Tab-separated table of C-alpha atoms in Angstrom:
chain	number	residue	atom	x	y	z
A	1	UNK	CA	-64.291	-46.107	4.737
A	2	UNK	CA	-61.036	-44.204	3.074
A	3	UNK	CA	-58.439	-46.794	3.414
A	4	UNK	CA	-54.952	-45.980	5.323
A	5	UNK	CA	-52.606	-44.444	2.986
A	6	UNK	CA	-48.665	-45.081	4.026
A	7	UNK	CA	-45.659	-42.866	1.530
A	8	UNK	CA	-42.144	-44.903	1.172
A	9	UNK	CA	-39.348	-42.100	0.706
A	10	UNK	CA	-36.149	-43.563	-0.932
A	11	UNK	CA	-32.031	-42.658	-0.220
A	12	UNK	CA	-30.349	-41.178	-2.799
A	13	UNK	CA	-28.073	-38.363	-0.651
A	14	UNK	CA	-28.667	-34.726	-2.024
A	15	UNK	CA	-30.776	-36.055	-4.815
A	16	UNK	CA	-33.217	-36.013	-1.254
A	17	UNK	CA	-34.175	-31.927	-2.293
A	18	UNK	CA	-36.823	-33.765	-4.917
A	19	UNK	CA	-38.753	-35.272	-1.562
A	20	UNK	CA	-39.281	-31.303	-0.497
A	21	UNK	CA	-41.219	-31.579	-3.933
A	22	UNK	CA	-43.017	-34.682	-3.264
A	23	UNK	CA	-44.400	-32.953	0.104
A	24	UNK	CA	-45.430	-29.832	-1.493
A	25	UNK	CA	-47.491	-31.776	-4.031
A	26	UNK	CA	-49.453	-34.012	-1.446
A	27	UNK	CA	-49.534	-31.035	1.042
A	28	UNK	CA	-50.964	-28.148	-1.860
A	29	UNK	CA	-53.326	-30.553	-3.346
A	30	UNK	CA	-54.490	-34.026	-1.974
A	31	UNK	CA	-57.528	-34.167	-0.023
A	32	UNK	CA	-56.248	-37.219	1.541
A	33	UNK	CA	-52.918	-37.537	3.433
A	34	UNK	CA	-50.692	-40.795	4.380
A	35	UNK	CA	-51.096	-41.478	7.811
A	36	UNK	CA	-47.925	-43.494	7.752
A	37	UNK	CA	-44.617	-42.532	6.773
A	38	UNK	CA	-41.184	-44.570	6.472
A	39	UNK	CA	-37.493	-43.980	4.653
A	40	UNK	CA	-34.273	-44.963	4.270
A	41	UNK	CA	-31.112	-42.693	4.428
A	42	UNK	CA	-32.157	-39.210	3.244
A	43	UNK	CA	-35.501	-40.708	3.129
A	44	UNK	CA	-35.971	-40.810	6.383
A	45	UNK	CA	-35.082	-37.540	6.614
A	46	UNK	CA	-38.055	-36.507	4.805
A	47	UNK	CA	-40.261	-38.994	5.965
A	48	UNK	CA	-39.182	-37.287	9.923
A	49	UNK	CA	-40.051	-33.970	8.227
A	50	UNK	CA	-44.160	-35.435	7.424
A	51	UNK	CA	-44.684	-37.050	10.367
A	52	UNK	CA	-43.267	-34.681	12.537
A	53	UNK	CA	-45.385	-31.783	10.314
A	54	UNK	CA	-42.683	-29.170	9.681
A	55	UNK	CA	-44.107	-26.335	7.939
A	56	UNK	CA	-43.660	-26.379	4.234
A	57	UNK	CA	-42.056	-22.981	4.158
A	58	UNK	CA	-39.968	-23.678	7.101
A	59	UNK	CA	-38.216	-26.748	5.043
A	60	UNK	CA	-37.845	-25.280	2.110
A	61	UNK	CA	-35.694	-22.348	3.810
A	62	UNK	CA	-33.857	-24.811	5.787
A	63	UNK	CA	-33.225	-26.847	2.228
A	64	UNK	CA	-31.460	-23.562	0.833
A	65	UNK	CA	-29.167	-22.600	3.975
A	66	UNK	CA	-28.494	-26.780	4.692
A	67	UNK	CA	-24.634	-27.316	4.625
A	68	UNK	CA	-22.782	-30.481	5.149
A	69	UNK	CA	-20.659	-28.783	8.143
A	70	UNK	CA	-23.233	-26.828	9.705
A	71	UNK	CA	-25.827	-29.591	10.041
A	72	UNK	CA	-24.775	-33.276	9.089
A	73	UNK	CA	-20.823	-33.719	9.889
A	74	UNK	CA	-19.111	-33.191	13.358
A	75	UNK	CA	-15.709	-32.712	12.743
A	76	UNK	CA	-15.108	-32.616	16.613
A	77	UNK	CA	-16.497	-35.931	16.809
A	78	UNK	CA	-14.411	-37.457	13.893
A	79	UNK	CA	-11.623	-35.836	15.177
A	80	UNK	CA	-12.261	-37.496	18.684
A	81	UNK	CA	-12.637	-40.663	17.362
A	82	UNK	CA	-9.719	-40.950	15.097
A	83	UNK	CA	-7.463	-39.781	18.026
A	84	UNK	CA	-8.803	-42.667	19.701
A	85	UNK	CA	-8.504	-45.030	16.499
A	86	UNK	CA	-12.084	-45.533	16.291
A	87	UNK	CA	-12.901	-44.541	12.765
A	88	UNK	CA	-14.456	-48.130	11.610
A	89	UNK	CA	-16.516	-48.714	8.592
A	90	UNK	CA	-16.261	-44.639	8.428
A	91	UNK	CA	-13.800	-41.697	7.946
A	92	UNK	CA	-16.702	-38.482	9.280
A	93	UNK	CA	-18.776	-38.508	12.194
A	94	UNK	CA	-22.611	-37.481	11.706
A	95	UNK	CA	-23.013	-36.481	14.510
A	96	UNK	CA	-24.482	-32.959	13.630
A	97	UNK	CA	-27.470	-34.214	11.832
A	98	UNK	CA	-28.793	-35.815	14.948
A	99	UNK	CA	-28.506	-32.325	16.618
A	100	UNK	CA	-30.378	-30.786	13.454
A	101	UNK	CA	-32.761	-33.348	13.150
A	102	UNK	CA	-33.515	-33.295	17.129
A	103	UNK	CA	-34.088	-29.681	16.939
A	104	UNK	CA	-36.664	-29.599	14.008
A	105	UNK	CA	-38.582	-32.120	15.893
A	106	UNK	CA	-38.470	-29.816	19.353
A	107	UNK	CA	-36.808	-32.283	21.091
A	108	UNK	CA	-40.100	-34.931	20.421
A	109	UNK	CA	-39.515	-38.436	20.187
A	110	UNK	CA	-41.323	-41.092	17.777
A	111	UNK	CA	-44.542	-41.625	19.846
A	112	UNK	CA	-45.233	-37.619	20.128
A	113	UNK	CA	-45.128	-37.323	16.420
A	114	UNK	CA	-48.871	-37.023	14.412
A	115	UNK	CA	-48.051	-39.464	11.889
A	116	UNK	CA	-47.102	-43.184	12.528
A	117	UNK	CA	-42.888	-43.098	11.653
A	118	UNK	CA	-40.184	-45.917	10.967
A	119	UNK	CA	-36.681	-45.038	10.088
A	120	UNK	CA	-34.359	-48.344	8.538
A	121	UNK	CA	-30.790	-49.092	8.931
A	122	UNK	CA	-28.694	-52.259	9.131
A	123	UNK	CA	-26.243	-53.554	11.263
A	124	UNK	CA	-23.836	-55.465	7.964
A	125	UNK	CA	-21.840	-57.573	10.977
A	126	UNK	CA	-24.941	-59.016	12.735
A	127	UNK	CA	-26.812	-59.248	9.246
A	128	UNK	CA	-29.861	-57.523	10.532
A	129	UNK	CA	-32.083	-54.977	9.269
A	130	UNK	CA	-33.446	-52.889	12.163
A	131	UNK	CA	-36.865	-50.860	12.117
A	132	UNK	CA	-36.531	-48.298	14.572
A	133	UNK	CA	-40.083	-46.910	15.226
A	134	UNK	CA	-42.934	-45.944	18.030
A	135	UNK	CA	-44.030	-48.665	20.318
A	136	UNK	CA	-47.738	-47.242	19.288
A	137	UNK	CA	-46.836	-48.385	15.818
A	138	UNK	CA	-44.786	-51.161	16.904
A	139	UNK	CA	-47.945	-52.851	18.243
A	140	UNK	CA	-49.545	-52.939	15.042
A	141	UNK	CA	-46.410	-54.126	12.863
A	142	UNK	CA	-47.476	-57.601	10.892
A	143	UNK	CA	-44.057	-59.268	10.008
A	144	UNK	CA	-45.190	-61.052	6.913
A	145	UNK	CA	-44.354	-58.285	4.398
A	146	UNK	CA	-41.060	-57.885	5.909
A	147	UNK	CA	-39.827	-61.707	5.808
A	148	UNK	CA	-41.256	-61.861	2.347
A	149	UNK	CA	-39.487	-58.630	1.283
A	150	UNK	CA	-35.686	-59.371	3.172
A	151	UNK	CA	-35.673	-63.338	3.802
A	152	UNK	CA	-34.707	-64.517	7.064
A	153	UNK	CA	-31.511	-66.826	7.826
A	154	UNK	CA	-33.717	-70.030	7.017
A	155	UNK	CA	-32.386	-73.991	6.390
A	156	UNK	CA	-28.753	-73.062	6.322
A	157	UNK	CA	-29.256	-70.812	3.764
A	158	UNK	CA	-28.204	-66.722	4.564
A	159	UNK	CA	-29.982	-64.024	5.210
A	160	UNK	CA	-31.341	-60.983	7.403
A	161	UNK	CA	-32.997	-60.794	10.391
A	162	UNK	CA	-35.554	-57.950	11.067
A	163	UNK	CA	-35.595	-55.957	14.617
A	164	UNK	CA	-38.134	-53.574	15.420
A	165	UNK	CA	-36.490	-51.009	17.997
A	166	UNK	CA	-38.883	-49.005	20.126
A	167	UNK	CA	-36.393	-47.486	22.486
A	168	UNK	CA	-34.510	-45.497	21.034
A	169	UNK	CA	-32.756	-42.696	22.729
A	170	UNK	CA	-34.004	-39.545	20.310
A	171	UNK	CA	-34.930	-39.129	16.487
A	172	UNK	CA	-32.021	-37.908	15.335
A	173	UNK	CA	-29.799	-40.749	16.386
A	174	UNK	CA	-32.322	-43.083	14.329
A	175	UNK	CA	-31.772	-41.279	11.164
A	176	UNK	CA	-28.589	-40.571	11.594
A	177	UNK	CA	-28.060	-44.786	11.773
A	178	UNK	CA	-30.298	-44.659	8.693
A	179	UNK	CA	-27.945	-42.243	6.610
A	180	UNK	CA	-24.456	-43.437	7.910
A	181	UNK	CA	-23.605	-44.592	4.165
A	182	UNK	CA	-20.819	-46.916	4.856
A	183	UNK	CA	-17.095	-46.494	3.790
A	184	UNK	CA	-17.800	-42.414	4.639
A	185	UNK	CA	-19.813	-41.786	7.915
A	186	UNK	CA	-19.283	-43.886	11.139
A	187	UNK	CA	-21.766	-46.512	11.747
A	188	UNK	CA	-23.757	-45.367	14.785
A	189	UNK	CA	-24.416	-47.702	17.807
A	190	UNK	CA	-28.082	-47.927	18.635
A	191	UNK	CA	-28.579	-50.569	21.892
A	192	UNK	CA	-26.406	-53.787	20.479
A	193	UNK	CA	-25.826	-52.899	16.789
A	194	UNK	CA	-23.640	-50.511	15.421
A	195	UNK	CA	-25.743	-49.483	11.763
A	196	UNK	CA	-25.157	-47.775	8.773
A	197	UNK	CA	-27.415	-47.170	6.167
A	198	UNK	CA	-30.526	-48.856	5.754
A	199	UNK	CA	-30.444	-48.178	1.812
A	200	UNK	CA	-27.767	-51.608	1.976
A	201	UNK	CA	-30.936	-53.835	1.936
A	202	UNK	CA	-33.973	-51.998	1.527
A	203	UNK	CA	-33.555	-49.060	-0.511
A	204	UNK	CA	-37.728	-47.696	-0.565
A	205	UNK	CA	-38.742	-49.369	2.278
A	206	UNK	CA	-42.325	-50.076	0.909
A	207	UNK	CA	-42.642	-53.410	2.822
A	208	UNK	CA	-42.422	-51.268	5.946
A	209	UNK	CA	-45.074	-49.176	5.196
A	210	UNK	CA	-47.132	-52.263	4.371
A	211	UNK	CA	-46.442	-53.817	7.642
A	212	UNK	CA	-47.361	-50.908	9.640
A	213	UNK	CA	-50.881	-51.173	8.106
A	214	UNK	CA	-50.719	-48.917	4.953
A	215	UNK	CA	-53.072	-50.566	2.633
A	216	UNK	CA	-52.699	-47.741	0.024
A	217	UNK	CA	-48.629	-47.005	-1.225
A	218	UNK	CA	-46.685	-44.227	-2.446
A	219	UNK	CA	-42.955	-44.938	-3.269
A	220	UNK	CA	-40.639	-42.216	-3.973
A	221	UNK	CA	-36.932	-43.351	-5.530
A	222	UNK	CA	-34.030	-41.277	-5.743
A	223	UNK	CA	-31.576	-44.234	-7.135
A	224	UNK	CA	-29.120	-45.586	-5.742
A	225	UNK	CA	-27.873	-43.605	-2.579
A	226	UNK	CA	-24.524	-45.209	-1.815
A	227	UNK	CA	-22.939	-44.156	-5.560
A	228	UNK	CA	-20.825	-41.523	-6.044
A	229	UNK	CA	-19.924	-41.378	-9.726
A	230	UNK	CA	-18.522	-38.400	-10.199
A	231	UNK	CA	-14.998	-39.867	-9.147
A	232	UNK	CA	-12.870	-41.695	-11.872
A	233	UNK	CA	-11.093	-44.153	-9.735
A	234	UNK	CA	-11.663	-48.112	-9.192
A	235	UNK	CA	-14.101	-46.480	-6.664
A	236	UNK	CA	-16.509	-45.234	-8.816
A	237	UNK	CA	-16.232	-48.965	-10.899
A	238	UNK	CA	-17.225	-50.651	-7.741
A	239	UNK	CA	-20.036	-48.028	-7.169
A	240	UNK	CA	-21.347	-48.863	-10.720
A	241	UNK	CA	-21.479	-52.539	-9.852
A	242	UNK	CA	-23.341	-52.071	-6.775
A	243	UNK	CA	-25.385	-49.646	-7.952
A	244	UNK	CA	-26.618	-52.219	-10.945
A	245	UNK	CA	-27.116	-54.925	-8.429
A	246	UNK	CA	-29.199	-52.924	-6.116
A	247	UNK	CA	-31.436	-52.651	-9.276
A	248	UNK	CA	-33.637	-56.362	-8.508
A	249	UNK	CA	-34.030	-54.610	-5.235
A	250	UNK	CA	-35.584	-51.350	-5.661
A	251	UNK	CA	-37.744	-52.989	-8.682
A	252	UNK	CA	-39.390	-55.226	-6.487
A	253	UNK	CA	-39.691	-52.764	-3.795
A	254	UNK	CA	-41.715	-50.120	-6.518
A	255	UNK	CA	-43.706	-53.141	-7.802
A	256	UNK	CA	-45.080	-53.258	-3.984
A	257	UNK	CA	-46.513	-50.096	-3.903
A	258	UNK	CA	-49.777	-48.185	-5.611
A	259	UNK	CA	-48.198	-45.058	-6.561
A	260	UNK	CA	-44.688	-45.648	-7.425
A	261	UNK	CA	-42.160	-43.684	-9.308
A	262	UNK	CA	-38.620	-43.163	-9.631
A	263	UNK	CA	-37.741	-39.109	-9.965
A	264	UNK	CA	-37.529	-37.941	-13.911
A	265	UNK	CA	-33.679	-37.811	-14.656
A	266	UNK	CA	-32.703	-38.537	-11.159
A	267	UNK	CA	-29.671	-40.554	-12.256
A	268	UNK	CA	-28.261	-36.694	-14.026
A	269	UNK	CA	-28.317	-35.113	-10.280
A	270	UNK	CA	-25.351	-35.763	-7.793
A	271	UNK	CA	-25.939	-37.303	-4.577
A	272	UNK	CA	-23.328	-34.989	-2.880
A	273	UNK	CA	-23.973	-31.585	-4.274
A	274	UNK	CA	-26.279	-29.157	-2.375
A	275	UNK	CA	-28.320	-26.568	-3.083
A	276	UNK	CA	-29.942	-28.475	-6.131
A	277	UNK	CA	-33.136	-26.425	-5.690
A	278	UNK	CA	-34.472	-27.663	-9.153
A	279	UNK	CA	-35.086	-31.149	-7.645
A	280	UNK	CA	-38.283	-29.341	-5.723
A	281	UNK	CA	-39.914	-28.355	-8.479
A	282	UNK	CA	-38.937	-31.768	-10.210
A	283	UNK	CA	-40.524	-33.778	-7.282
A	284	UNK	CA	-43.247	-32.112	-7.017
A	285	UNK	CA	-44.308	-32.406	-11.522
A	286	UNK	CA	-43.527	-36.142	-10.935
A	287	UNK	CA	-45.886	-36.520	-7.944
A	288	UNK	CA	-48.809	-34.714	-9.334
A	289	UNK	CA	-48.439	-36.451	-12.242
A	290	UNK	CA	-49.239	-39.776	-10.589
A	291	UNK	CA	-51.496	-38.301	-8.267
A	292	UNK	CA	-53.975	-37.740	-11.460
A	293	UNK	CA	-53.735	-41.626	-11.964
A	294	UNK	CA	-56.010	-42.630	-8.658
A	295	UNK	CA	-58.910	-41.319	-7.948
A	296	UNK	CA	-58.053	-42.270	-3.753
A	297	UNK	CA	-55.365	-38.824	-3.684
């Protein structure tokens, strides 16, 4: 019997083109497919784009005409809310990509979709990670990977609790909670917590796959997601330093999985710059590649 094969896909902001690449690879050449699929920020993005089964050809199109106005920031929306002095945690609404992402999916919600799918924010108040996924997959969730991933709040000591939402109102408004990096989009309010990017705590959300029942991983990281380095400003110093102490955390997220790399020269491509079609072809070396080392792909 094969065994269940789950993919982790990683935020890193536009650095996400090099998941197109990952999904031609697995698509064009493994006999065997993951039958579960979670991400975090732009991950989940592309993890919505397996398990909902868009058409290779239709993403890659999409990928060259994607613009930050057309399909990720409302500027209605921000506008609304900053009349109304509601721009907390966030300067742009992203509103839009909910739209986009609810129209690639048809209008389908988690339990239509082929492929078992959990998207991962945080609310940073509350100090909980939420899971947002079907109640079909819900059902088989085993919490033990989870608390030993992201420890819970235990003997007076801190830490994160972990929700599983089944509930949600559409697709789109769980990734957009997902890729709400804070300080720049709004945090979105989902039921009682108002989340922004999941990437704060679990950037490759291998342990999710895991608990969902994958007993075979593939881990896809972009870097760090929430670092914008191209700006020379006390910003960009603070960026550094949480981009070297989210380090630990992706390292012992990779060391989970089977498969698990991080994208060649990722750390060269911006996470804000479109259009960097090159990333495709990148993706998709680096996953062949490690496809050759198992003999289960």
């Amino acid at each position: 019997m094969s065994s269940r094969i789950g993919i982790a896909f990683g935020g890193g902001g536009a650095r996400g083109y090099a998941h197109i690449g990952v999904l031609r690879a697995l698509r064009n050449k493994a006999s065997i497919l993951p039958e579960i699929a979670a991400g975090t920020s732009v991950g989940s993005l592309f993890a919505m784009c397996y398990a909902a089964d868009i058409p290779q050809k239709l993403l890659e199109k999409q990928a060259e005409e994607f613009g930050w106005f057309q399909h990720v920031i409302s500027l209605a929306d921000t506008t609304k809310r900053v009349l109304r002095l509601r721009s907390e945690g966030g300067l742009l609404s992203n509103a839009t990509l909910g739209e986009t992402v609810n129209t690639m999916v048809e209008g389908r919600n988690f339990d239509d979709l082929p492929v078992d799918l959990a998207v991962v924010a945080v609310d940073m108040e509350k100090r909980v990670r939420v899971i947002i996924t079907s109640e079909r997959a819900a059902k088989k969730i085993n919490m033990d990977p989870l608390y030993q991933y992201l420890s819970p709040p235990a003997k007076g000591l801190n830490g994160f609790k972990t929700e599983i939402i089944t509930d949600v109102e559409s697709i789109g408004l769980a990734i957009r909670a997902s890729c709400a990096v804070p300080g720049v989009f709004q945090p979105v309010e989902i039921g009682d917590y108002l989340l922004v990017d999941g990437g704060v705590v679990d950037q490759v959300p291998v342990d999710v796959v895991l608990a969902l029942g994958a007993e075979k991983v593939i881990a896809v990281s972009l870097g760090m997601a929430l670092v914008v380095d191209q700006v020379n400003s006390a910003f960009s110093t603070m960026s550094k330093i949480i981009e070297s102490l989210a380090i630990p955390q992706i390292r012992k997220s990779m060391d989970l999985a089977d498969i698990a790399f991080q994208v060649t020269e990722i750390e060269r491509r911006s996470p804000i710059k479109l259009h960097q079609m090159g990333l495709i072809e990148q993706g998709e070396m680096d996953m062949l590649r490690s496809m050759e080392k198992v003999d289960w792909l």
